[in-house]
XYZ file of C-alpha atoms in Angstrom:
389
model
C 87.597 128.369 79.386
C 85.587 125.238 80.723
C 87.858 122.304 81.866
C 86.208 119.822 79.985
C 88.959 116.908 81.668
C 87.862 117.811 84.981
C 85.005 117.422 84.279
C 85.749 113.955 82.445
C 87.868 112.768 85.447
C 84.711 114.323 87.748
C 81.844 112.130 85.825
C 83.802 109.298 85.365
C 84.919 108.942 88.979
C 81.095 109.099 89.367
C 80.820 106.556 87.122
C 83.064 104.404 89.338
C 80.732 104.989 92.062
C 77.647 103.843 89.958
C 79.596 100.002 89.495
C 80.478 100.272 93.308
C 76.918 100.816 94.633
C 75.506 98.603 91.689
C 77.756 95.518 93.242
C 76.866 96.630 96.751
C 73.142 96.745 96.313
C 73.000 94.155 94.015
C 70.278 92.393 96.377
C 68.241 95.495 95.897
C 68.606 95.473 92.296
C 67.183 91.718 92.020
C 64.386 91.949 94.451
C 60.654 92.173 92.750
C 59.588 95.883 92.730
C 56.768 96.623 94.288
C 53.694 99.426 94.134
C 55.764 101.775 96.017
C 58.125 105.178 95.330
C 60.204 102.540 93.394
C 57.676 100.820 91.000
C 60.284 100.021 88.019
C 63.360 100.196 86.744
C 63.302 102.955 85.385
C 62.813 104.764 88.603
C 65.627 102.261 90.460
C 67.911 103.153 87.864
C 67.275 107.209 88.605
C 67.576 106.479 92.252
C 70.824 104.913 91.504
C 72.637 107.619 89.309
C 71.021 110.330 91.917
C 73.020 108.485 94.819
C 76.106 107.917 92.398
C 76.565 111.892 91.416
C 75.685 112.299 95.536
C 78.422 109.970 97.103
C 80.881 111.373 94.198
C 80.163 115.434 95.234
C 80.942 114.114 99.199
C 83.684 112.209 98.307
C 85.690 114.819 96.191
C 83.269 117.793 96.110
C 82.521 119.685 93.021
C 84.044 119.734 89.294
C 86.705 122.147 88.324
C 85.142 124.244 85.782
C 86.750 127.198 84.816
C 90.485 127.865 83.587
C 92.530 130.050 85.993
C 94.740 132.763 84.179
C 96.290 133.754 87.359
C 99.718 132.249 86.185
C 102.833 132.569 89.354
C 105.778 134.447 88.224
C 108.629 132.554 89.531
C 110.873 131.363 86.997
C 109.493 127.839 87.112
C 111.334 124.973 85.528
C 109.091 123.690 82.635
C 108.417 120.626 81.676
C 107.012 118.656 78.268
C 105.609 115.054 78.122
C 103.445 113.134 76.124
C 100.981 111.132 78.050
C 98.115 108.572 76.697
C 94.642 109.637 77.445
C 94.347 106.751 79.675
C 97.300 107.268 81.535
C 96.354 111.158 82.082
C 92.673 110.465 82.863
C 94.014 107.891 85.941
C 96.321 110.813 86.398
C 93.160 113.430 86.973
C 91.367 110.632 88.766
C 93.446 111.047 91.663
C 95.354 113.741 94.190
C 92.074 116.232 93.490
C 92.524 117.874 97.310
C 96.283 118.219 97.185
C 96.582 122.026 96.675
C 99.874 122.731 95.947
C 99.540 121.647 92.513
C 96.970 123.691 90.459
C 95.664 121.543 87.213
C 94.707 123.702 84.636
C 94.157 120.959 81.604
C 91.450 121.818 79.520
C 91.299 118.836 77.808
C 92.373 115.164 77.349
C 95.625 115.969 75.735
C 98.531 114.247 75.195
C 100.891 117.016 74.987
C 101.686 118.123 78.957
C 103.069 121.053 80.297
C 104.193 121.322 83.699
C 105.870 123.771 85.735
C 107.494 123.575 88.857
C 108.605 125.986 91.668
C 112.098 126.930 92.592
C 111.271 126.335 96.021
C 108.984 122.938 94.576
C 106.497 124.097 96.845
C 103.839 124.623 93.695
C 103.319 122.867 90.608
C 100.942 123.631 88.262
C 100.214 121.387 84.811
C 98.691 122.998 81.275
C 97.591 121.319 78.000
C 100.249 122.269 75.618
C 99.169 125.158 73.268
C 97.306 124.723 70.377
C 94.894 122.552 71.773
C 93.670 120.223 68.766
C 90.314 119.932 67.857
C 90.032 116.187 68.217
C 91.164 116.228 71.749
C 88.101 118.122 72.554
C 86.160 115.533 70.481
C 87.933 112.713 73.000
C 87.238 114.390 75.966
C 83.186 114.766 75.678
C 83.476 111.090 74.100
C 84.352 110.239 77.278
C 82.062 112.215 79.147
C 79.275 110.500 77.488
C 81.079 106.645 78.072
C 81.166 108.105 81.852
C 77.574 108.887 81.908
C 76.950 105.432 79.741
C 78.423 103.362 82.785
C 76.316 105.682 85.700
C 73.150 104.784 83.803
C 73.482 101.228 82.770
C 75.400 100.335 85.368
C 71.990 99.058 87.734
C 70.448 97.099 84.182
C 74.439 95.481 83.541
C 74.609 94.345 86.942
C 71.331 92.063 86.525
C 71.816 90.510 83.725
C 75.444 89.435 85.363
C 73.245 88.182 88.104
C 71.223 86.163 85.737
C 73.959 84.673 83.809
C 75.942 83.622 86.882
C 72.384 82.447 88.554
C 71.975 79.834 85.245
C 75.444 79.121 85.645
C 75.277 78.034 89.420
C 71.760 76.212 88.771
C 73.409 73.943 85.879
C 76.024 72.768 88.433
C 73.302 72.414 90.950
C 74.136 75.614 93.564
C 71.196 77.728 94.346
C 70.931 80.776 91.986
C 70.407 82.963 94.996
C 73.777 82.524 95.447
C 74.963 85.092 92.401
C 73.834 87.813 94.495
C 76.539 86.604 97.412
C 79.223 86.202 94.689
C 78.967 89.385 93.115
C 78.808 91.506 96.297
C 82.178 89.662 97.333
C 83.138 90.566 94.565
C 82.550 94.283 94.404
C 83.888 94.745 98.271
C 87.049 92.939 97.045
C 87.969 93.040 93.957
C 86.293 95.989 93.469
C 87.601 98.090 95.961
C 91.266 96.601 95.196
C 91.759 98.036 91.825
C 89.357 101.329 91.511
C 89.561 102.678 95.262
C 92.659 104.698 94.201
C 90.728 106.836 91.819
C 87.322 107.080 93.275
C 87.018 106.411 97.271
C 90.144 107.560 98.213
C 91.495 110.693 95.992
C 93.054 112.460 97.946
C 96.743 112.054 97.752
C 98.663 111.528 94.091
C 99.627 107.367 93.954
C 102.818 106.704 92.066
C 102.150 104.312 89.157
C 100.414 107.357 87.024
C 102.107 109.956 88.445
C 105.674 108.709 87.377
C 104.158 109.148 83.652
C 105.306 112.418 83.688
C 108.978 112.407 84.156
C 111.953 113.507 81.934
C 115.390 110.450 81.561
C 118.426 112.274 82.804
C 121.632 111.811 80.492
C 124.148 109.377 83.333
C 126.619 107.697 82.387
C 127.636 106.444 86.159
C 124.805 104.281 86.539
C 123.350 100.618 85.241
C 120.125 101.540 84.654
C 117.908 104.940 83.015
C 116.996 107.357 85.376
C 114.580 109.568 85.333
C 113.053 112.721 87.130
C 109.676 113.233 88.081
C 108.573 116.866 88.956
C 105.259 115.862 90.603
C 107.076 113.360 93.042
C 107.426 116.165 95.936
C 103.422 115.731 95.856
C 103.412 111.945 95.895
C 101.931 110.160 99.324
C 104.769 110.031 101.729
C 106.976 112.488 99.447
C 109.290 109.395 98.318
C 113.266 109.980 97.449
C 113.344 107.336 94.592
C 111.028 104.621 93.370
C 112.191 101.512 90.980
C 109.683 100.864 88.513
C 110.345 97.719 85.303
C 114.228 98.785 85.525
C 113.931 102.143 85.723
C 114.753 104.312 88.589
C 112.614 107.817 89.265
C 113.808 110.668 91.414
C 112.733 113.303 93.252
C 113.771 116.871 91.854
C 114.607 117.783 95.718
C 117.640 115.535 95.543
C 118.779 115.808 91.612
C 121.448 118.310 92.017
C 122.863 117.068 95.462
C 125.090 114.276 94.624
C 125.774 112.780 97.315
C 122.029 112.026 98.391
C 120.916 111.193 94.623
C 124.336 108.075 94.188
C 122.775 106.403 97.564
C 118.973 106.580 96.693
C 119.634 105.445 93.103
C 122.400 102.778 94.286
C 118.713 101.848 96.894
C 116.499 101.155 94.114
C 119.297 99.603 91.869
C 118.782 97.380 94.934
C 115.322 96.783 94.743
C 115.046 96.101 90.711
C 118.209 93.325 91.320
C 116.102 91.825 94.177
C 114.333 89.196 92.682
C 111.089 89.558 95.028
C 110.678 92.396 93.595
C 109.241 91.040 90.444
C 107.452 88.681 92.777
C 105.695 91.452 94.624
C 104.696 92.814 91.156
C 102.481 89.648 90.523
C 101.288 88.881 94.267
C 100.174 92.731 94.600
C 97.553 93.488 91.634
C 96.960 90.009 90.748
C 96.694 87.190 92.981
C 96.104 88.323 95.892
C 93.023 90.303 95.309
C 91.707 87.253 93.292
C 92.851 84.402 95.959
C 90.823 86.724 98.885
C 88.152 86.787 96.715
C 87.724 82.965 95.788
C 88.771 82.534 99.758
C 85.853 84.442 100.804
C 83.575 83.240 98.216
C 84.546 79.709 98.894
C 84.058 80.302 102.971
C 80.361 82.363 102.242
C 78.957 79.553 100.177
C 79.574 77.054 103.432
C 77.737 78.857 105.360
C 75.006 79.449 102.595
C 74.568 75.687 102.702
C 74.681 75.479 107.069
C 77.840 73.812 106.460
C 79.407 75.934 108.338
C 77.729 78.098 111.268
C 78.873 81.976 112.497
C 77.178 85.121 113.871
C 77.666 88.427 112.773
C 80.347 89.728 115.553
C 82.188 86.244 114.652
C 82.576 87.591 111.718
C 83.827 91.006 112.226
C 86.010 89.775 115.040
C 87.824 87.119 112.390
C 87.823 90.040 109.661
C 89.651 92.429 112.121
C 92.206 90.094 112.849
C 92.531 88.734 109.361
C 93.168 92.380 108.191
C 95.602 93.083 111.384
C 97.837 90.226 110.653
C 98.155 90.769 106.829
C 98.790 94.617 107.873
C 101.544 93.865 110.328
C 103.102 91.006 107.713
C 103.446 93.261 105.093
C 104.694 95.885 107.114
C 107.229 93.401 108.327
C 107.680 92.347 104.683
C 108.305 96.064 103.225
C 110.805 96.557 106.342
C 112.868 93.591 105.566
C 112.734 94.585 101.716
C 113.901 98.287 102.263
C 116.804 97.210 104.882
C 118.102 94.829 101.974
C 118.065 97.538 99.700
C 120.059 99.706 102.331
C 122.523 96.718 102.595
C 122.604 96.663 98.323
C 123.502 100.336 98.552
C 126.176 100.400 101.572
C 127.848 97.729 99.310
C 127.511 99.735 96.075
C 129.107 103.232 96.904
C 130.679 102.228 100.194
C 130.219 102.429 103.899
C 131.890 106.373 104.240
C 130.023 107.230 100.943
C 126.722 106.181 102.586
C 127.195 107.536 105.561
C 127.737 111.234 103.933
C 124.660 110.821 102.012
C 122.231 109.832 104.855
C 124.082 112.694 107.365
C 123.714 114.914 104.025
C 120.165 113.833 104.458
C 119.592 114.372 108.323
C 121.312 117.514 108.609
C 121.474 118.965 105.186
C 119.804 121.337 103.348
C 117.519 119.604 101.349
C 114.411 121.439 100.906
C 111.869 118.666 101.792
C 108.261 119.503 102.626
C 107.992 120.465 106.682
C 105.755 117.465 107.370
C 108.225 114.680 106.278
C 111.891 116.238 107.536
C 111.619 114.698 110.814
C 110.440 111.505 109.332
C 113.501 111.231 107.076
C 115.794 112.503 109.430
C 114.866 109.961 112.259
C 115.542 107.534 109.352
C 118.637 108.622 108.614
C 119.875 108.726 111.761
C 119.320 105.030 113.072
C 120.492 103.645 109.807
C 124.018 105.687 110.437
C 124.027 104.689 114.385
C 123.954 101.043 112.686
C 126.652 101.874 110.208
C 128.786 103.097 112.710
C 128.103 100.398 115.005
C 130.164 98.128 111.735
């Protein structure tokens, strides 16, 4: 059977591509076409979706088309969930190289099906059977919005560079300025909110991914908790994450108590924090939107000589610009994860913490080969400071 949502998530990653290289090229877009291979718009616009569906195939190669039968025999643990279509198209969107699952959704569903390895070395996610009608109906609608956005995508872009061009004429800027403003705009902004699911999909991200999880009855802890089978596949293979009050967990550590009271009593820690809700806000929305006005602000001084700088000036003050917000965040997320560790210690105790995080080093928690030494090395300065107490 064709995978119609691969090849939903395939054309409308493209699609993403098409706005990227229509906000990059902008000054192509505006300039006045000439006798040449490109003699209209019509023939820019082809040029553009050719080099959209092009950068999308290198990127994340070819669609998924066909449904594999080949089901694994091991007495997986199943899974149901109901997901939005949104939520599940972000979902396909992203993690397309990461092997170990094997996505076999035929179409934008909301009724999920996963199943996950005794060893949770595999994972593989099915539409829930019967497949409705209308869900196949949703799925080509959106392959047709996809392929709306790759084709107007080159026309949309110039009329926003006309309205913003009468905008900055009326308050007496040159008009040649739009074409600065939006390409700030689509490196930034941009970049900031769709890279995830277009120019970098190769590892699963956490906000859509914790969409399919399953609350676990407690009654020992303050807040719902829930497990998420495809968190063994997340970047960086997290323990725990604290998302709006609730705390997810990894199925490696659900039936070893120990390990599971310390990483839940380490995000209780991070949804008391109160820069936590802080980080929320600075993250998605104003930092993205203060670069941008930054930048924008900065370009149009020297656009008016005001202020003078040559091209390795530039890169030179962009490399260290990036380098210092890098190492402050770093520095930030450190400070925020050993306050967490201190929330915890206090929580269950300085013996009961100590178990978990040797229980963590040395036990036999099945985590993937590639992130045991990272956790372990972890562990085992954060009990040579316990110890030291």
């Amino acid at each position: 059977m064709i995978l119609l949502a691969e090849v939903a998530a395939w054309v409308m990653r493209a699609a993403l591509v098409s706005i990227y290289l229509s906000a990059l090229s902008i000054n192509v877009l505006v300039i006045p076409l000439g006798n040449g291979i490109i003699h209209n718009y019509v023939s820019l616009d082809i040029l553009f979706i050719l080099c959209s569906f092009f950068v999308n195939v290198i990127i994340s190669g070819k669609p998924k088309f066909i449904l594999n039968d080949d089901i694994k025999k091991n007495r997986e643990k199943e899974y149901y969930f109901f997901l939005s279509l949104f939520h599940l198209l972000l979902f396909l969107l992203q993690g397309i190289k990461v092997k170990e699952i094997e996505r076999n959704i035929v179409v934008l569903s909301d009724r999920i099906k996963v199943k996950l390895c005794p060893d949770h070395s595999y994972l593989r996610i099915d539409n829930v059977e019967p497949i409705k009608k209308i869900d196949f109906v949703k799925t080509i609608i959106v392959i047709l919005i996809a392929l709306a956005i790759i084709i107007t995508s080159p026309f949309l872009f110039i009329k926003l560079n006309s309205y913003i061009s009468k905008i900055l004429e009326i308050i007496g800027i040159s008009k040649k300025f739009s074409c600065n403003i939006i390409l700030i705009f689509g490196i930034e902004i941009l970049s900031f909110y769709f890279s995830p699911y277009s120019l970098s999909p190769w590892w699963y991200r956490a906000l859509p991914a914790i969409r399919f999880s399953k609350k676990i009855k407690n009654f020992l802890y303050d807040f719902e908790i829930y497990e998420c089978p495809i968190m063994p596949f997340l970047q960086n293979c997290p323990l725990g994450l604290a998302y709006k009050e609730r705390i997810y967990i990894n199925p490696l550590i659900s039936e070893n108590n120990t390990v599971l009271k310390y990483v839940v009593a380490h995000e209780e820690g991070h949804i008391r924090a109160k820069y936590n809700n802080i980080m929320y806000l600075l993250s998605p929305i104003i930092f993205p939107w203060l670069a941008f006005f930054v930048t924008v602000g900065i370009e149009y001084l020297h656009f008016m000589n005001k202020l003078r700088y040559t091209f390795w000036l530039i890169m030179l003050i962009a490399a260290s610009s990036i380098s210092l917000i890098f190492l402050i965040f770093i520095k930030i997320r450190q400070i925020y994860e050993e306050r967490a560790d201190e929330f915890a210690i206090r929580k269950i105790g300085i013996d009961s913490a100590i178990k978990a995080l040797q229980e963590l080093a040395y036990g036999d928690i099945m985590l993937p080969e590639k992130y045991k030494y990272r956790y372990r090395t972890q562990a085992i300065k954060l009990i040579e400071r316990l110890k030291q107490k």
